[in-house]
Amino acid sequence: MEGLRLLPRRAQDFGSAGYWERFFRERGERAFEWYGEWGELREPLERYLRPRDSILVVGCGNSEMSEQLYDDGYQSIINVDISEMVIKQMGERSAHLRPKMSYLVMDVLQMDFPDGCFQVVLDKGTLDALLTDGEEATLARAERMFAEIGRVLQFGGRYLCVSLAQAHVLKAAVEYFSKEGWMVRIHQASGKEATTSEGGFALPVFVYVMTKMKPVPGSASRILELCAEKHDKPIRFSSLEHLIEAVTERQQYALLRSQLSKNPGMGDVSLDLCSQDGGHARYTLHVVHCPAVKVSRDNRFAIFIVPQGRETEWLFGTEEGRKQLAASAGFRRLVTVALHWDQHYESMEAIQAELSEKVMELAPPGLQAQQKVPFLSVGGDIGIRTIQHRDTSSLSGEYIIEDVKGDDARYFRHLIFLSNRNVVQSEARLSSGAPCKGNKKSKKKKKAASRDPVNPAEASTSLSIDKSYLCCAHHRAMVAGLCLLKNPERLPEVPIRVLVIGLGGGSLPLFIHDYFLQCTVEVVEIDPAILEVATRWFGFSVGDRLKVHIADGLAYVSSLAAEAPSSYDAIMFDVDSKDSAVGMSCPPPAFVERPFLQKVRALLKTEGVFILNLVCRDARLRDTVLAALKEAFPLLYARRIEGEVNEILFCQQQSRLKLPPAELRASAQVLEKALQQPSRAWDSTYILADMLEAVQLV
């Protein structure tokens, strides 16, 4: 408890000479080491120290750092501190052993040295002790210290400051010296956590290297760099804010490691590992703890590489799925690694080599240093991902079209908005046949493939959209829900009208158009860029029975409800929200407000069905939505999609139409049988009627 008792009552007391007099009097001659000893800090510091340098150590205290430096050959050292007691102690201790080293009582805010007399000023914790907060008076004291350091250093001299890099400290130091035209470089001290001679902190230690440069007239450029790893090249930043953000990320990573060490059973934890060159996310790691697995020597820790393009699947993209993966693999702690679409990966072996050192920092405590940790994957490879197209929509933002290889060796096409990269917005299966309309590059590659061996990464470009297959489970449920219309056995042959709000890749309206042969489908899509994507990349095309209106769904429904009530047999909402902060990503909240739902009801025929894809993670908000739906539609069924957040709601106006779950599924079977026309391809890998097996009345 002695170390705690010596700490001040207020942080501001760290800057008081009286406090340090009491501190060293009570502590005696035992050294107190802030942030580690010379051996722990040697690697970053010795890059900027030469034996012949004249070194000033500010706020030396009774640290052994100067003595260790002297013994290592750096003998031109002057130490200063505001505590007379500690200067007397240290001077007496080194008088005979280190005759060239001196100790002086001096305030770093007002030093007696002439200008430009040192090559190095070394500071271990003094700035942190002085700059206890971001108040104006405290910052003014820090700037006086900076000015004095700048005055006594020669051009080309270095201010080496060992610090915890709290945001206000880092900002004050970098801002001051960069404005003065100095070169700024921040080192993380070998990834070590901060220590004192009394114990450790969870935060890492950083070394600021501020190099005094001669002013260049007319030059306004600033050099701001970070060396995060021991042997890495410095990363250069364009702004102070970006540098501070990068340091903060390193601190958060250290805290995460500390928490994992102290609480091995903490929940699903995720973090991004960035590339050194551009600073872009290269890997996304999830640390999964599986207490159900009985621990043995060989099953404590493993790394699982998720194949490219499959990171959004339930097994890899959800906390529940990753827990199941860890349990199936039989490991107590599993780190899943997702590969990013905009990064290149050579092979599984190259990924292992790149990740081995970093992922071991996430290993459970007690794992033997030499123990071999297995790298796992599906099929032993990293998968195939081909970016077919990248563009930006003025409404939806940046997006990509990618083709990926699934676990059954089939290829799938994805539309992904980069604002929500963990969600596949639209998906379609690819099959052999003529390439997709509009994909001219695909035609060329297919022709070449007849002469040359097929490149797996380009194989998908010779494939076309399989329109018989509904990739998304919620689309299957929405189609199956049409069995709620009367006479489901005749639906493929009778004229019905369906309104779909939200186009996406167009799979849902296209399937309804192709299999309900007399159906007229109208789609409302607010973003014209999405219509272009659906047409060029997902095999979508308009026709006599399939129309697309580029309009705001809210305005379109409101206008049509007043002009042409009771127009549609079915209305479907499959529209995403751009605002992820509300806890409901589909549909936007305005689409489920009571006044608007009344307009939807007015637009629907009396025995029609309103089908809504709801993605809501907020339980209270979901209850509010269900209450609003029940007010407009007394008959309400709900079907949660297993392994997804999606919930499909089937709404009707008349309670007399209610069907028990068993009859509802039987009706879906009748519809499915009617849809299976001999003249049209039908995918038998799933049963459409099964989507209504777990339907519940609300």
Coordinates of N, CA and C in Angstrom, one line a residue, residues 29-226:
E29 N 15.8 6.2 -0.4 CA 16.7 6.1 -1.5 C 16.3 5.0 -2.5
R30 N 15.2 4.3 -2.3 CA 14.7 3.3 -3.3 C 14.3 4.0 -4.5
A31 N 14.7 3.5 -5.7 CA 14.4 4.1 -7.0 C 12.9 4.0 -7.3
F32 N 12.4 5.0 -7.9 CA 11.0 4.9 -8.4 C 11.1 5.1 -9.9
E33 N 10.7 4.1 -10.7 CA 10.8 4.1 -12.1 C 9.4 4.3 -12.8
W34 N 9.2 5.5 -13.4 CA 8.0 5.7 -14.1 C 8.2 5.0 -15.5
Y35 N 7.2 4.2 -15.9 CA 7.1 3.7 -17.3 C 8.2 2.8 -17.7
G36 N 8.9 2.2 -16.8 CA 9.9 1.2 -17.2 C 11.3 1.7 -17.0
E37 N 12.3 0.7 -17.1 CA 13.7 1.0 -16.9 C 14.3 1.1 -18.3
W38 N 15.6 1.4 -18.3 CA 16.4 1.6 -19.5 C 16.3 0.3 -20.4
G39 N 16.4 -0.8 -19.8 CA 16.3 -2.1 -20.6 C 15.0 -2.2 -21.3
E40 N 13.9 -1.8 -20.8 CA 12.6 -1.9 -21.4 C 12.4 -0.8 -22.5
L41 N 13.1 0.4 -22.3 CA 12.9 1.5 -23.2 C 14.1 1.6 -24.2
R42 N 15.1 0.8 -24.1 CA 16.3 0.9 -24.9 C 16.0 1.0 -26.4
E43 N 15.2 0.1 -26.9 CA 15.0 -0.1 -28.3 C 14.6 1.2 -29.0
P44 N 13.6 1.9 -28.6 CA 13.2 3.1 -29.3 C 14.2 4.3 -29.0
L45 N 14.7 4.3 -27.7 CA 15.6 5.5 -27.3 C 16.9 5.5 -28.0
E46 N 17.6 4.3 -28.1 CA 18.9 4.3 -28.5 C 19.1 4.6 -30.0
R47 N 17.9 4.6 -30.8 CA 18.0 5.0 -32.2 C 18.4 6.5 -32.3
Y48 N 18.1 7.2 -31.2 CA 18.2 8.7 -31.2 C 19.3 9.2 -30.3
L49 N 20.1 8.3 -29.7 CA 21.2 8.6 -28.8 C 22.5 8.2 -29.4
R50 N 23.6 9.1 -29.2 CA 24.9 8.7 -29.6 C 25.8 8.9 -28.4
P51 N 26.8 8.1 -28.2 CA 27.7 8.2 -27.0 C 28.3 9.6 -26.8
R52 N 28.5 10.3 -27.9 CA 29.1 11.6 -27.8 C 28.1 12.7 -27.5
D53 N 26.8 12.4 -27.5 CA 25.8 13.5 -27.3 C 25.9 14.1 -25.9
S54 N 25.6 15.4 -25.8 CA 25.4 16.0 -24.6 C 23.9 15.9 -24.2
I55 N 23.6 15.2 -23.1 CA 22.2 14.8 -22.8 C 21.8 15.6 -21.5
L56 N 20.6 16.2 -21.6 CA 20.0 16.8 -20.4 C 18.8 15.9 -20.0
V57 N 18.7 15.4 -18.8 CA 17.6 14.6 -18.3 C 16.8 15.5 -17.4
V58 N 15.5 15.8 -17.8 CA 14.7 16.8 -17.0 C 13.8 16.0 -16.1
G59 N 13.6 16.4 -14.9 CA 12.8 15.7 -13.9 C 13.3 14.3 -13.6
C60 N 14.6 14.2 -13.3 CA 15.2 12.9 -13.2 C 14.7 12.1 -12.0
G61 N 14.2 12.7 -10.9 CA 13.8 12.0 -9.8 C 14.9 11.1 -9.3
N62 N 14.6 9.9 -8.7 CA 15.6 9.0 -8.3 C 15.6 7.8 -9.1
S63 N 15.2 8.0 -10.4 CA 15.3 6.9 -11.4 C 16.7 6.5 -11.7
E64 N 16.9 5.2 -12.0 CA 18.2 4.7 -12.3 C 18.5 4.8 -13.8
M65 N 17.6 5.4 -14.5 CA 17.8 5.5 -16.0 C 19.1 6.2 -16.4
S66 N 19.4 7.4 -15.7 CA 20.7 8.1 -16.1 C 21.9 7.3 -15.8
E67 N 21.9 6.6 -14.6 CA 23.0 5.7 -14.2 C 23.2 4.6 -15.2
Q68 N 22.1 4.0 -15.7 CA 22.2 2.9 -16.7 C 22.7 3.4 -18.0
L69 N 22.2 4.6 -18.4 CA 22.7 5.2 -19.6 C 24.2 5.5 -19.5
Y70 N 24.7 6.0 -18.4 CA 26.1 6.3 -18.2 C 26.9 5.0 -18.3
D71 N 26.4 4.0 -17.7 CA 27.2 2.7 -17.7 C 27.2 2.1 -19.1
D72 N 26.2 2.5 -19.9 CA 26.2 2.0 -21.3 C 27.0 2.8 -22.3
G73 N 27.7 3.8 -21.7 CA 28.6 4.6 -22.6 C 28.1 6.0 -22.9
Y74 N 27.0 6.4 -22.4 CA 26.5 7.8 -22.7 C 26.9 8.6 -21.4
Q75 N 28.0 9.2 -21.4 CA 28.6 9.8 -20.2 C 28.5 11.3 -20.0
S76 N 28.0 11.9 -21.1 CA 27.9 13.4 -21.0 C 26.4 13.7 -20.6
I77 N 26.1 13.6 -19.3 CA 24.7 13.7 -18.9 C 24.6 14.7 -17.7
I78 N 23.7 15.6 -17.9 CA 23.3 16.5 -16.8 C 21.9 16.2 -16.4
N79 N 21.6 16.0 -15.1 CA 20.3 15.7 -14.6 C 19.8 16.9 -13.8
V80 N 18.5 17.3 -14.0 CA 17.9 18.3 -13.2 C 16.6 17.9 -12.7
D81 N 16.2 18.5 -11.5 CA 15.0 18.2 -10.8 C 14.7 19.3 -9.9
I82 N 13.4 19.5 -9.6 CA 13.0 20.6 -8.6 C 13.2 20.2 -7.2
S83 N 13.4 18.9 -6.9 CA 13.6 18.5 -5.5 C 15.0 18.5 -5.1
E84 N 15.3 19.4 -4.1 CA 16.7 19.4 -3.6 C 17.1 18.1 -3.0
M85 N 16.2 17.5 -2.3 CA 16.5 16.2 -1.6 C 16.9 15.1 -2.6
V86 N 16.2 15.0 -3.7 CA 16.5 13.9 -4.6 C 17.8 14.2 -5.3
I87 N 18.1 15.5 -5.6 CA 19.3 15.8 -6.3 C 20.5 15.5 -5.4
K88 N 20.3 15.8 -4.1 CA 21.4 15.5 -3.1 C 21.7 14.0 -3.1
Q89 N 20.6 13.2 -3.0 CA 20.7 11.8 -2.9 C 21.4 11.2 -4.1
M90 N 20.9 11.6 -5.3 CA 21.5 11.0 -6.5 C 22.9 11.5 -6.8
G91 N 23.2 12.8 -6.4 CA 24.6 13.3 -6.6 C 25.6 12.5 -5.8
E92 N 25.2 12.2 -4.5 CA 26.0 11.5 -3.6 C 26.2 10.0 -4.1
R93 N 25.2 9.5 -4.7 CA 25.2 8.1 -5.1 C 26.2 7.9 -6.3
S94 N 26.2 8.9 -7.2 CA 27.0 8.7 -8.4 C 28.4 9.4 -8.4
A95 N 28.6 10.2 -7.3 CA 29.8 11.0 -7.3 C 31.1 10.3 -7.6
H96 N 31.3 9.1 -7.1 CA 32.6 8.3 -7.3 C 32.5 7.4 -8.5
L97 N 31.2 6.8 -8.7 CA 31.1 5.8 -9.7 C 31.0 6.4 -11.1
R98 N 30.4 7.6 -11.1 CA 30.1 8.2 -12.4 C 30.5 9.7 -12.4
P99 N 31.8 10.0 -12.4 CA 32.3 11.3 -12.1 C 31.9 12.4 -13.2
K100 N 31.6 11.9 -14.4 CA 31.3 12.9 -15.5 C 29.9 13.3 -15.5
M101 N 29.1 12.7 -14.7 CA 27.6 13.0 -14.6 C 27.3 13.9 -13.5
S102 N 26.5 14.9 -13.7 CA 26.1 15.9 -12.7 C 24.6 15.9 -12.4
Y103 N 24.3 16.4 -11.2 CA 22.9 16.6 -10.8 C 22.7 18.0 -10.3
L104 N 21.7 18.7 -10.8 CA 21.5 20.1 -10.5 C 20.0 20.3 -10.1
V105 N 19.8 21.2 -9.1 CA 18.4 21.6 -8.7 C 18.0 22.7 -9.7
M106 N 17.0 22.4 -10.5 CA 16.6 23.4 -11.5 C 15.1 23.1 -11.9
D107 N 14.4 24.2 -12.2 CA 13.0 24.1 -12.6 C 13.1 24.0 -14.2
V108 N 12.4 23.0 -14.7 CA 12.5 22.9 -16.2 C 11.7 24.0 -16.9
L109 N 10.9 24.8 -16.1 CA 10.2 25.9 -16.7 C 11.2 27.1 -16.9
Q110 N 12.3 27.1 -16.2 CA 13.2 28.3 -16.2 C 14.6 27.7 -15.9
M111 N 15.3 27.3 -17.0 CA 16.6 26.7 -16.8 C 17.7 27.7 -17.0
D112 N 18.9 27.4 -16.4 CA 20.0 28.4 -16.4 C 21.0 28.1 -17.5
F113 N 20.7 27.1 -18.4 CA 21.7 26.7 -19.4 C 21.7 27.8 -20.6
P114 N 22.8 27.9 -21.2 CA 22.8 28.8 -22.4 C 22.0 28.1 -23.6
D115 N 21.7 28.9 -24.6 CA 21.0 28.4 -25.8 C 21.8 27.4 -26.5
G116 N 21.2 26.4 -27.0 CA 21.8 25.4 -28.0 C 22.9 24.6 -27.4
C117 N 22.9 24.2 -26.2 CA 24.0 23.5 -25.6 C 23.8 22.0 -25.4
F118 N 22.7 21.5 -25.8 CA 22.5 20.0 -25.7 C 22.1 19.4 -27.1
Q119 N 22.5 18.2 -27.3 CA 22.0 17.4 -28.5 C 20.7 16.7 -28.2
V120 N 20.5 16.3 -26.9 CA 19.3 15.5 -26.5 C 18.7 16.0 -25.2
V121 N 17.4 16.2 -25.1 CA 16.7 16.4 -23.8 C 15.9 15.1 -23.6
L122 N 16.1 14.4 -22.5 CA 15.4 13.2 -22.2 C 14.4 13.4 -21.0
D123 N 13.2 13.0 -21.2 CA 12.1 13.3 -20.3 C 11.3 12.0 -20.1
K124 N 11.4 11.4 -18.9 CA 10.6 10.2 -18.6 C 9.5 10.4 -17.6
G125 N 8.3 10.8 -18.1 CA 7.2 11.1 -17.2 C 7.1 12.5 -16.7
T126 N 8.0 13.4 -16.9 CA 8.0 14.7 -16.4 C 6.8 15.5 -17.0
L127 N 6.7 15.4 -18.4 CA 5.6 16.1 -19.1 C 4.3 15.6 -18.6
D128 N 4.1 14.3 -18.4 CA 2.8 13.8 -17.9 C 2.5 14.3 -16.5
A129 N 3.6 14.4 -15.7 CA 3.3 14.9 -14.3 C 3.0 16.4 -14.3
L130 N 3.5 17.1 -15.3 CA 3.3 18.6 -15.3 C 1.9 18.9 -16.0
L131 N 1.6 18.2 -17.1 CA 0.4 18.5 -17.9 C -0.7 17.5 -17.4
T132 N -1.3 17.8 -16.2 CA -2.2 16.9 -15.6 C -3.6 17.1 -16.2
D133 N -3.9 18.2 -16.9 CA -5.2 18.4 -17.5 C -5.1 19.3 -18.7
G134 N -6.2 19.6 -19.3 CA -6.2 20.5 -20.5 C -6.6 21.9 -20.2
E135 N -6.5 22.3 -18.9 CA -6.9 23.7 -18.5 C -5.9 24.7 -19.1
E136 N -6.3 25.9 -19.3 CA -5.5 26.9 -19.9 C -4.2 27.2 -19.1
A137 N -4.3 27.3 -17.8 CA -3.1 27.6 -17.0 C -2.1 26.4 -17.0
T138 N -2.6 25.2 -17.1 CA -1.8 24.0 -17.2 C -1.1 24.0 -18.5
L139 N -1.8 24.3 -19.6 CA -1.2 24.3 -20.9 C -0.1 25.4 -21.0
A140 N -0.4 26.5 -20.4 CA 0.6 27.6 -20.4 C 1.9 27.1 -19.8
R141 N 1.8 26.4 -18.6 CA 3.0 25.9 -18.0 C 3.8 24.9 -18.9
A142 N 3.0 24.0 -19.6 CA 3.6 23.1 -20.5 C 4.3 23.8 -21.7
E143 N 3.7 24.8 -22.2 CA 4.4 25.6 -23.3 C 5.7 26.3 -22.8
R144 N 5.7 26.7 -21.5 CA 6.9 27.3 -21.0 C 8.0 26.2 -21.0
M145 N 7.7 25.0 -20.6 CA 8.6 23.9 -20.6 C 9.1 23.6 -22.0
F146 N 8.1 23.5 -23.0 CA 8.5 23.3 -24.4 C 9.5 24.3 -24.9
A147 N 9.2 25.6 -24.5 CA 10.0 26.7 -25.0 C 11.4 26.6 -24.5
E148 N 11.6 26.2 -23.2 CA 12.9 26.1 -22.6 C 13.7 24.9 -23.2
I149 N 12.9 23.8 -23.5 CA 13.6 22.7 -24.1 C 14.1 23.1 -25.5
G150 N 13.2 23.8 -26.3 CA 13.6 24.2 -27.6 C 14.8 25.2 -27.5
R151 N 14.9 26.0 -26.5 CA 15.9 27.0 -26.4 C 17.3 26.3 -26.2
V152 N 17.3 25.2 -25.3 CA 18.6 24.6 -24.9 C 19.1 23.6 -25.9
L153 N 18.2 23.2 -26.9 CA 18.6 22.2 -27.9 C 19.3 22.8 -29.1
Q154 N 20.2 22.2 -29.6 CA 20.8 22.6 -30.9 C 19.9 22.2 -32.1
F155 N 20.1 22.8 -33.2 CA 19.4 22.4 -34.4 C 19.8 20.9 -34.7
G156 N 18.9 20.1 -35.0 CA 19.1 18.7 -35.2 C 19.1 17.9 -33.9
G157 N 18.9 18.6 -32.8 CA 18.8 18.0 -31.4 C 17.4 17.3 -31.3
R158 N 17.3 16.4 -30.3 CA 16.1 15.6 -30.1 C 15.5 15.8 -28.7
Y159 N 14.2 16.0 -28.7 CA 13.5 16.0 -27.4 C 12.9 14.6 -27.3
L160 N 13.4 13.7 -26.4 CA 12.8 12.3 -26.3 C 12.0 12.3 -25.0
C161 N 10.7 12.2 -25.2 CA 9.7 12.2 -24.1 C 9.0 10.9 -24.0
V162 N 9.2 10.2 -22.8 CA 8.5 9.0 -22.5 C 7.2 9.3 -21.8
S163 N 6.1 8.8 -22.4 CA 4.8 9.3 -22.0 C 3.7 8.2 -22.2
L164 N 2.6 8.3 -21.4 CA 1.5 7.5 -21.7 C 0.6 8.0 -22.8
A165 N 0.9 9.2 -23.3 CA 0.3 9.8 -24.5 C -1.2 9.9 -24.3
Q166 N -1.6 10.5 -23.1 CA -3.0 10.9 -22.9 C -3.3 11.9 -24.0
A167 N -4.6 11.9 -24.4 CA -4.9 12.7 -25.6 C -4.5 14.2 -25.5
H168 N -4.8 14.8 -24.3 CA -4.5 16.2 -24.1 C -3.0 16.5 -24.0
V169 N -2.2 15.5 -23.5 CA -0.8 15.6 -23.5 C -0.2 15.5 -24.9
L170 N -0.6 14.5 -25.6 CA -0.1 14.3 -26.9 C -0.4 15.5 -27.8
K171 N -1.7 15.9 -27.8 CA -2.1 17.0 -28.6 C -1.3 18.3 -28.3
A172 N -1.1 18.6 -27.0 CA -0.3 19.8 -26.7 C 1.1 19.7 -27.2
A173 N 1.8 18.6 -27.0 CA 3.2 18.5 -27.4 C 3.3 18.5 -28.9
V174 N 2.5 17.7 -29.6 CA 2.6 17.6 -31.1 C 2.2 19.0 -31.7
E175 N 1.2 19.6 -31.2 CA 0.7 20.8 -31.8 C 1.8 21.9 -31.6
Y176 N 2.4 22.0 -30.4 CA 3.5 23.0 -30.2 C 4.7 22.8 -31.1
F177 N 5.2 21.6 -31.1 CA 6.5 21.4 -31.8 C 6.3 21.4 -33.3
S178 N 5.2 20.9 -33.8 CA 4.9 20.9 -35.3 C 4.8 22.3 -35.8
K179 N 4.1 23.1 -35.0 CA 4.0 24.5 -35.4 C 5.4 25.2 -35.4
E180 N 6.3 24.8 -34.6 CA 7.6 25.4 -34.5 C 8.5 24.8 -35.7
G181 N 7.9 23.9 -36.5 CA 8.6 23.4 -37.6 C 9.5 22.2 -37.3
W182 N 9.3 21.6 -36.1 CA 10.0 20.4 -35.7 C 9.4 19.1 -36.4
M183 N 10.3 18.1 -36.6 CA 9.8 16.8 -37.1 C 9.3 16.0 -35.9
V184 N 8.1 15.5 -36.0 CA 7.5 14.7 -34.9 C 7.3 13.3 -35.3
R185 N 7.8 12.4 -34.4 CA 7.7 11.0 -34.6 C 7.4 10.4 -33.3
I186 N 6.3 9.5 -33.3 CA 5.9 8.8 -32.0 C 6.2 7.3 -32.2
H187 N 6.9 6.8 -31.2 CA 7.2 5.3 -31.1 C 6.4 4.7 -30.0
Q188 N 5.8 3.5 -30.3 CA 5.3 2.7 -29.2 C 6.5 1.8 -28.7
A189 N 6.7 1.8 -27.4 CA 7.8 1.1 -26.8 C 7.6 -0.4 -26.8
S190 N 7.9 -1.0 -28.0 CA 7.9 -2.5 -28.1 C 6.6 -3.1 -27.8
G191 N 5.5 -2.3 -27.8 CA 4.2 -2.9 -27.5 C 4.0 -3.2 -26.0
K192 N 5.0 -2.8 -25.2 CA 5.0 -3.0 -23.7 C 3.9 -2.2 -23.1
E193 N 3.3 -2.7 -22.0 CA 2.5 -1.9 -21.2 C 3.3 -1.1 -20.2
A194 N 2.7 0.0 -19.8 CA 3.5 0.9 -18.9 C 3.7 0.2 -17.5
T195 N 4.9 0.5 -16.9 CA 5.1 0.0 -15.6 C 5.8 1.1 -14.7
T196 N 5.6 1.0 -13.4 CA 6.4 1.7 -12.5 C 7.1 0.7 -11.6
S197 N 8.0 1.1 -10.8 CA 8.6 0.1 -9.9 C 7.6 -0.5 -8.9
E198 N 6.4 0.1 -8.9 CA 5.4 -0.4 -7.9 C 4.4 -1.4 -8.6
G199 N 4.4 -1.4 -10.0 CA 3.5 -2.3 -10.7 C 3.3 -1.8 -12.1
G200 N 2.2 -2.2 -12.7 CA 1.9 -1.9 -14.1 C 0.6 -1.2 -14.4
F201 N 0.5 -0.6 -15.5 CA -0.7 0.0 -16.0 C -1.1 -0.9 -17.2
A202 N -2.4 -0.6 -17.7 CA -2.8 -1.3 -18.9 C -2.4 -0.6 -20.1
L203 N -2.1 0.7 -20.0 CA -1.8 1.5 -21.2 C -0.3 1.3 -21.6
P204 N -0.1 1.4 -23.0 CA 1.2 1.2 -23.5 C 2.0 2.5 -23.3
V205 N 3.3 2.4 -23.4 CA 4.2 3.5 -23.3 C 4.6 4.0 -24.7
F206 N 4.7 5.3 -24.8 CA 5.1 5.9 -26.1 C 6.3 6.8 -25.9
V207 N 7.1 6.9 -26.9 CA 8.2 7.9 -26.9 C 8.0 8.9 -28.0
Y208 N 7.9 10.2 -27.6 CA 7.8 11.3 -28.5 C 9.2 11.6 -29.0
V209 N 9.5 11.7 -30.2 CA 10.8 12.1 -30.7 C 10.6 13.4 -31.5
M210 N 10.9 14.5 -30.9 CA 10.7 15.8 -31.5 C 12.1 16.3 -31.9
T211 N 12.3 16.5 -33.2 CA 13.6 16.9 -33.8 C 13.6 18.3 -34.2
K212 N 14.5 19.1 -33.6 CA 14.5 20.5 -33.9 C 15.1 20.8 -35.3
M213 N 14.4 21.4 -36.2 CA 14.8 21.6 -37.6 C 15.1 23.1 -37.8
K214 N 16.0 23.4 -38.7 CA 16.1 24.8 -39.1 C 14.9 25.3 -39.9
P215 N 14.4 26.5 -39.5 CA 13.2 27.0 -40.3 C 13.5 27.1 -41.8
V216 N 12.6 26.7 -42.6 CA 12.7 26.9 -44.1 C 11.7 27.9 -44.5
P217 N 12.1 29.1 -45.0 CA 11.2 30.1 -45.3 C 10.2 29.7 -46.4
G218 N 8.9 30.0 -46.1 CA 7.8 29.6 -47.0 C 7.3 28.2 -46.9
S219 N 7.9 27.4 -46.0 CA 7.5 26.0 -45.9 C 6.5 25.8 -44.8
A220 N 5.3 25.2 -45.1 CA 4.3 25.0 -44.1 C 4.0 23.6 -43.9
S221 N 4.9 22.7 -44.5 CA 4.6 21.2 -44.3 C 5.0 20.8 -42.9
R222 N 4.3 19.8 -42.4 CA 4.6 19.2 -41.1 C 4.8 17.7 -41.3
I223 N 5.8 17.2 -40.6 CA 6.1 15.8 -40.6 C 5.6 15.2 -39.3
L224 N 4.6 14.3 -39.4 CA 4.0 13.7 -38.3 C 4.0 12.2 -38.6
E225 N 4.7 11.4 -37.8 CA 4.9 10.0 -38.0 C 4.6 9.1 -36.8
L226 N 4.3 7.9 -37.0 CA 4.1 6.9 -35.9 C 4.8 5.6 -36.3

